[in-house]
Amino acid sequence: MVDGKWNITMKTPMGEKAGVLDLKTEGSALTGSLFNAEHHAAISDGKVMGNQLSWSAKITEPMKLNFKFTATVEADRISGAAKHLLGKATFTGTRA
């Protein structure tokens, strides 16, 4: 089950960033948001195929960046990567 809140830690060039991933599925569609102390980004183009997830998100601060996320859910754990213009950031997390 993918739905619910996930506490994640993303490894970025500026250090590790903690955040919350809030996911909701409807059939093969994935919606929700990703937020932390500095950002709130709505999920777009979200898809679910079994335990594999993919979605896009945008931030505007400290710079405009578009992210393409891929993730795998295994029981109460989630892991994946976010590709963006400056490279790739990996993340891991657990169900909140």
mmCIF file with all atom_site columns, C-alpha atoms in Angstrom:
data_model
loop_
_atom_site.group_PDB
_atom_site.id
_atom_site.type_symbol
_atom_site.label_atom_id
_atom_site.label_alt_id
_atom_site.label_comp_id
_atom_site.label_asym_id
_atom_site.label_entity_id
_atom_site.label_seq_id
_atom_site.pdbx_PDB_ins_code
_atom_site.Cartn_x
_atom_site.Cartn_y
_atom_site.Cartn_z
_atom_site.occupancy
_atom_site.B_iso_or_equiv
_atom_site.pdbx_formal_charge
_atom_site.auth_seq_id
_atom_site.auth_comp_id
_atom_site.auth_asym_id
_atom_site.auth_atom_id
_atom_site.pdbx_PDB_model_num
ATOM 1  C CA . MET A 1 1  ? 0.000  0.000  0.000   1.00 0.00 ? 1  MET A CA 1
ATOM 2  C CA . VAL A 1 2  ? 1.449  3.317  -1.134  1.00 0.00 ? 2  VAL A CA 1
ATOM 3  C CA . ASP A 1 3  ? -1.114 5.722  0.365   1.00 0.00 ? 3  ASP A CA 1
ATOM 4  C CA . GLY A 1 4  ? -0.191 7.841  3.375   1.00 0.00 ? 4  GLY A CA 1
ATOM 5  C CA . LYS A 1 5  ? 2.610  9.961  4.728   1.00 0.00 ? 5  LYS A CA 1
ATOM 6  C CA . TRP A 1 6  ? 6.272  8.967  4.450   1.00 0.00 ? 6  TRP A CA 1
ATOM 7  C CA . ASN A 1 7  ? 9.162  10.555 6.365   1.00 0.00 ? 7  ASN A CA 1
ATOM 8  C CA . ILE A 1 8  ? 11.980 10.806 3.850   1.00 0.00 ? 8  ILE A CA 1
ATOM 9  C CA . THR A 1 9  ? 15.601 11.944 3.827   1.00 0.00 ? 9  THR A CA 1
ATOM 10 C CA . MET A 1 10 ? 17.008 13.207 0.543   1.00 0.00 ? 10 MET A CA 1
ATOM 11 C CA . LYS A 1 11 ? 20.747 13.347 -0.087  1.00 0.00 ? 11 LYS A CA 1
ATOM 12 C CA . THR A 1 12 ? 21.400 16.624 -1.915  1.00 0.00 ? 12 THR A CA 1
ATOM 13 C CA . PRO A 1 13 ? 24.571 18.534 -2.857  1.00 0.00 ? 13 PRO A CA 1
ATOM 14 C CA . MET A 1 14 ? 23.728 20.838 0.091   1.00 0.00 ? 14 MET A CA 1
ATOM 15 C CA . GLY A 1 15 ? 23.527 17.968 2.576   1.00 0.00 ? 15 GLY A CA 1
ATOM 16 C CA . GLU A 1 16 ? 20.716 15.734 3.748   1.00 0.00 ? 16 GLU A CA 1
ATOM 17 C CA . LYS A 1 17 ? 17.239 17.235 3.713   1.00 0.00 ? 17 LYS A CA 1
ATOM 18 C CA . ALA A 1 18 ? 14.345 15.748 5.677   1.00 0.00 ? 18 ALA A CA 1
ATOM 19 C CA . GLY A 1 19 ? 10.800 16.008 4.392   1.00 0.00 ? 19 GLY A CA 1
ATOM 20 C CA . VAL A 1 20 ? 7.382  14.421 4.211   1.00 0.00 ? 20 VAL A CA 1
ATOM 21 C CA . LEU A 1 21 ? 5.965  12.731 1.153   1.00 0.00 ? 21 LEU A CA 1
ATOM 22 C CA . ASP A 1 22 ? 2.145  12.529 1.228   1.00 0.00 ? 22 ASP A CA 1
ATOM 23 C CA . LEU A 1 23 ? 0.865  10.040 -1.374  1.00 0.00 ? 23 LEU A CA 1
ATOM 24 C CA . LYS A 1 24 ? -2.576 9.012  -2.586  1.00 0.00 ? 24 LYS A CA 1
ATOM 25 C CA . THR A 1 25 ? -3.370 6.477  -5.280  1.00 0.00 ? 25 THR A CA 1
ATOM 26 C CA . GLU A 1 26 ? -6.466 6.084  -7.387  1.00 0.00 ? 26 GLU A CA 1
ATOM 27 C CA . GLY A 1 27 ? -6.084 3.121  -9.703  1.00 0.00 ? 27 GLY A CA 1
ATOM 28 C CA . SER A 1 28 ? -2.740 3.668  -11.430 1.00 0.00 ? 28 SER A CA 1
ATOM 29 C CA . ALA A 1 29 ? -2.755 7.446  -10.780 1.00 0.00 ? 29 ALA A CA 1
ATOM 30 C CA . LEU A 1 30 ? -0.595 8.948  -8.028  1.00 0.00 ? 30 LEU A CA 1
ATOM 31 C CA . THR A 1 31 ? -1.235 12.350 -6.431  1.00 0.00 ? 31 THR A CA 1
ATOM 32 C CA . GLY A 1 32 ? -0.011 14.145 -3.340  1.00 0.00 ? 32 GLY A CA 1
ATOM 33 C CA . SER A 1 33 ? 2.747  16.483 -2.252  1.00 0.00 ? 33 SER A CA 1
ATOM 34 C CA . LEU A 1 34 ? 6.291  16.695 -0.969  1.00 0.00 ? 34 LEU A CA 1
ATOM 35 C CA . PHE A 1 35 ? 7.129  19.233 1.723   1.00 0.00 ? 35 PHE A CA 1
ATOM 36 C CA . ASN A 1 36 ? 9.730  20.275 4.232   1.00 0.00 ? 36 ASN A CA 1
ATOM 37 C CA . ALA A 1 37 ? 10.544 23.430 6.195   1.00 0.00 ? 37 ALA A CA 1
ATOM 38 C CA . GLU A 1 38 ? 11.444 25.381 3.032   1.00 0.00 ? 38 GLU A CA 1
ATOM 39 C CA . HIS A 1 39 ? 9.348  23.914 0.214   1.00 0.00 ? 39 HIS A CA 1
ATOM 40 C CA . HIS A 1 40 ? 5.961  22.542 -0.691  1.00 0.00 ? 40 HIS A CA 1
ATOM 41 C CA . ALA A 1 41 ? 5.664  20.861 -4.081  1.00 0.00 ? 41 ALA A CA 1
ATOM 42 C CA . ALA A 1 42 ? 2.564  19.257 -5.557  1.00 0.00 ? 42 ALA A CA 1
ATOM 43 C CA . ILE A 1 43 ? 3.022  15.960 -7.350  1.00 0.00 ? 43 ILE A CA 1
ATOM 44 C CA . SER A 1 44 ? 2.099  15.887 -11.041 1.00 0.00 ? 44 SER A CA 1
ATOM 45 C CA . ASP A 1 45 ? 2.125  13.137 -13.701 1.00 0.00 ? 45 ASP A CA 1
ATOM 46 C CA . GLY A 1 46 ? 2.098  10.515 -10.938 1.00 0.00 ? 46 GLY A CA 1
ATOM 47 C CA . LYS A 1 47 ? 1.899  6.830  -11.866 1.00 0.00 ? 47 LYS A CA 1
ATOM 48 C CA . VAL A 1 48 ? 1.816  3.561  -9.918  1.00 0.00 ? 48 VAL A CA 1
ATOM 49 C CA . MET A 1 49 ? 2.781  0.194  -11.398 1.00 0.00 ? 49 MET A CA 1
ATOM 50 C CA . GLY A 1 50 ? 2.819  -2.424 -8.649  1.00 0.00 ? 50 GLY A CA 1
ATOM 51 C CA . ASN A 1 51 ? 5.339  -1.184 -6.077  1.00 0.00 ? 51 ASN A CA 1
ATOM 52 C CA . GLN A 1 52 ? 7.042  1.152  -8.610  1.00 0.00 ? 52 GLN A CA 1
ATOM 53 C CA . LEU A 1 53 ? 6.167  4.858  -8.518  1.00 0.00 ? 53 LEU A CA 1
ATOM 54 C CA . SER A 1 54 ? 7.007  7.820  -10.719 1.00 0.00 ? 54 SER A CA 1
ATOM 55 C CA . TRP A 1 55 ? 6.035  11.492 -10.543 1.00 0.00 ? 55 TRP A CA 1
ATOM 56 C CA . SER A 1 56 ? 7.162  15.032 -11.274 1.00 0.00 ? 56 SER A CA 1
ATOM 57 C CA . ALA A 1 57 ? 7.460  18.009 -8.918  1.00 0.00 ? 57 ALA A CA 1
ATOM 58 C CA . LYS A 1 58 ? 8.660  21.612 -9.185  1.00 0.00 ? 58 LYS A CA 1
ATOM 59 C CA . ILE A 1 59 ? 10.245 24.008 -6.716  1.00 0.00 ? 59 ILE A CA 1
ATOM 60 C CA . THR A 1 60 ? 10.932 27.716 -7.195  1.00 0.00 ? 60 THR A CA 1
ATOM 61 C CA . GLU A 1 61 ? 13.286 28.418 -4.254  1.00 0.00 ? 61 GLU A CA 1
ATOM 62 C CA . PRO A 1 62 ? 16.255 28.678 -3.951  1.00 0.00 ? 62 PRO A CA 1
ATOM 63 C CA . MET A 1 63 ? 16.048 28.253 -7.738  1.00 0.00 ? 63 MET A CA 1
ATOM 64 C CA . LYS A 1 64 ? 13.527 26.918 -10.217 1.00 0.00 ? 64 LYS A CA 1
ATOM 65 C CA . LEU A 1 65 ? 14.005 23.166 -10.589 1.00 0.00 ? 65 LEU A CA 1
ATOM 66 C CA . ASN A 1 66 ? 11.891 20.436 -12.129 1.00 0.00 ? 66 ASN A CA 1
ATOM 67 C CA . PHE A 1 67 ? 12.290 16.985 -10.588 1.00 0.00 ? 67 PHE A CA 1
ATOM 68 C CA . LYS A 1 68 ? 11.477 13.561 -12.048 1.00 0.00 ? 68 LYS A CA 1
ATOM 69 C CA . PHE A 1 69 ? 11.068 11.060 -9.213  1.00 0.00 ? 69 PHE A CA 1
ATOM 70 C CA . THR A 1 70 ? 11.167 7.280  -9.328  1.00 0.00 ? 70 THR A CA 1
ATOM 71 C CA . ALA A 1 71 ? 10.614 5.173  -6.223  1.00 0.00 ? 71 ALA A CA 1
ATOM 72 C CA . THR A 1 72 ? 10.027 1.662  -4.954  1.00 0.00 ? 72 THR A CA 1
ATOM 73 C CA . VAL A 1 73 ? 7.830  0.817  -1.986  1.00 0.00 ? 73 VAL A CA 1
ATOM 74 C CA . GLU A 1 74 ? 8.638  -2.300 0.032   1.00 0.00 ? 74 GLU A CA 1
ATOM 75 C CA . ALA A 1 75 ? 6.353  -2.803 3.059   1.00 0.00 ? 75 ALA A CA 1
ATOM 76 C CA . ASP A 1 76 ? 6.936  0.277  5.266   1.00 0.00 ? 76 ASP A CA 1
ATOM 77 C CA . ARG A 1 77 ? 9.991  1.541  3.359   1.00 0.00 ? 77 ARG A CA 1
ATOM 78 C CA . ILE A 1 78 ? 10.358 3.758  0.308   1.00 0.00 ? 78 ILE A CA 1
ATOM 79 C CA . SER A 1 79 ? 13.498 4.535  -1.675  1.00 0.00 ? 79 SER A CA 1
ATOM 80 C CA . GLY A 1 80 ? 14.279 6.184  -4.961  1.00 0.00 ? 80 GLY A CA 1
ATOM 81 C CA . ALA A 1 81 ? 15.857 9.053  -6.818  1.00 0.00 ? 81 ALA A CA 1
ATOM 82 C CA . ALA A 1 82 ? 14.994 12.523 -8.055  1.00 0.00 ? 82 ALA A CA 1
ATOM 83 C CA . LYS A 1 83 ? 16.612 13.582 -11.320 1.00 0.00 ? 83 LYS A CA 1
ATOM 84 C CA . HIS A 1 84 ? 16.967 17.290 -12.029 1.00 0.00 ? 84 HIS A CA 1
ATOM 85 C CA . LEU A 1 85 ? 18.956 19.733 -14.119 1.00 0.00 ? 85 LEU A CA 1
ATOM 86 C CA . LEU A 1 86 ? 21.918 19.662 -11.730 1.00 0.00 ? 86 LEU A CA 1
ATOM 87 C CA . GLY A 1 87 ? 22.090 15.874 -11.386 1.00 0.00 ? 87 GLY A CA 1
ATOM 88 C CA . LYS A 1 88 ? 20.398 13.330 -9.181  1.00 0.00 ? 88 LYS A CA 1
ATOM 89 C CA . ALA A 1 89 ? 19.469 13.098 -5.507  1.00 0.00 ? 89 ALA A CA 1
ATOM 90 C CA . THR A 1 90 ? 18.641 9.804  -3.819  1.00 0.00 ? 90 THR A CA 1
ATOM 91 C CA . PHE A 1 91 ? 16.175 9.390  -0.980  1.00 0.00 ? 91 PHE A CA 1
ATOM 92 C CA . THR A 1 92 ? 15.002 6.834  1.528   1.00 0.00 ? 92 THR A CA 1
ATOM 93 C CA . GLY A 1 93 ? 12.166 6.859  3.991   1.00 0.00 ? 93 GLY A CA 1
ATOM 94 C CA . THR A 1 94 ? 9.732  5.037  6.229   1.00 0.00 ? 94 THR A CA 1
ATOM 95 C CA . ARG A 1 95 ? 5.985  5.194  6.700   1.00 0.00 ? 95 ARG A CA 1
ATOM 96 C CA . ALA A 1 96 ? 5.019  7.991  9.092   1.00 0.00 ? 96 ALA A CA 1
#
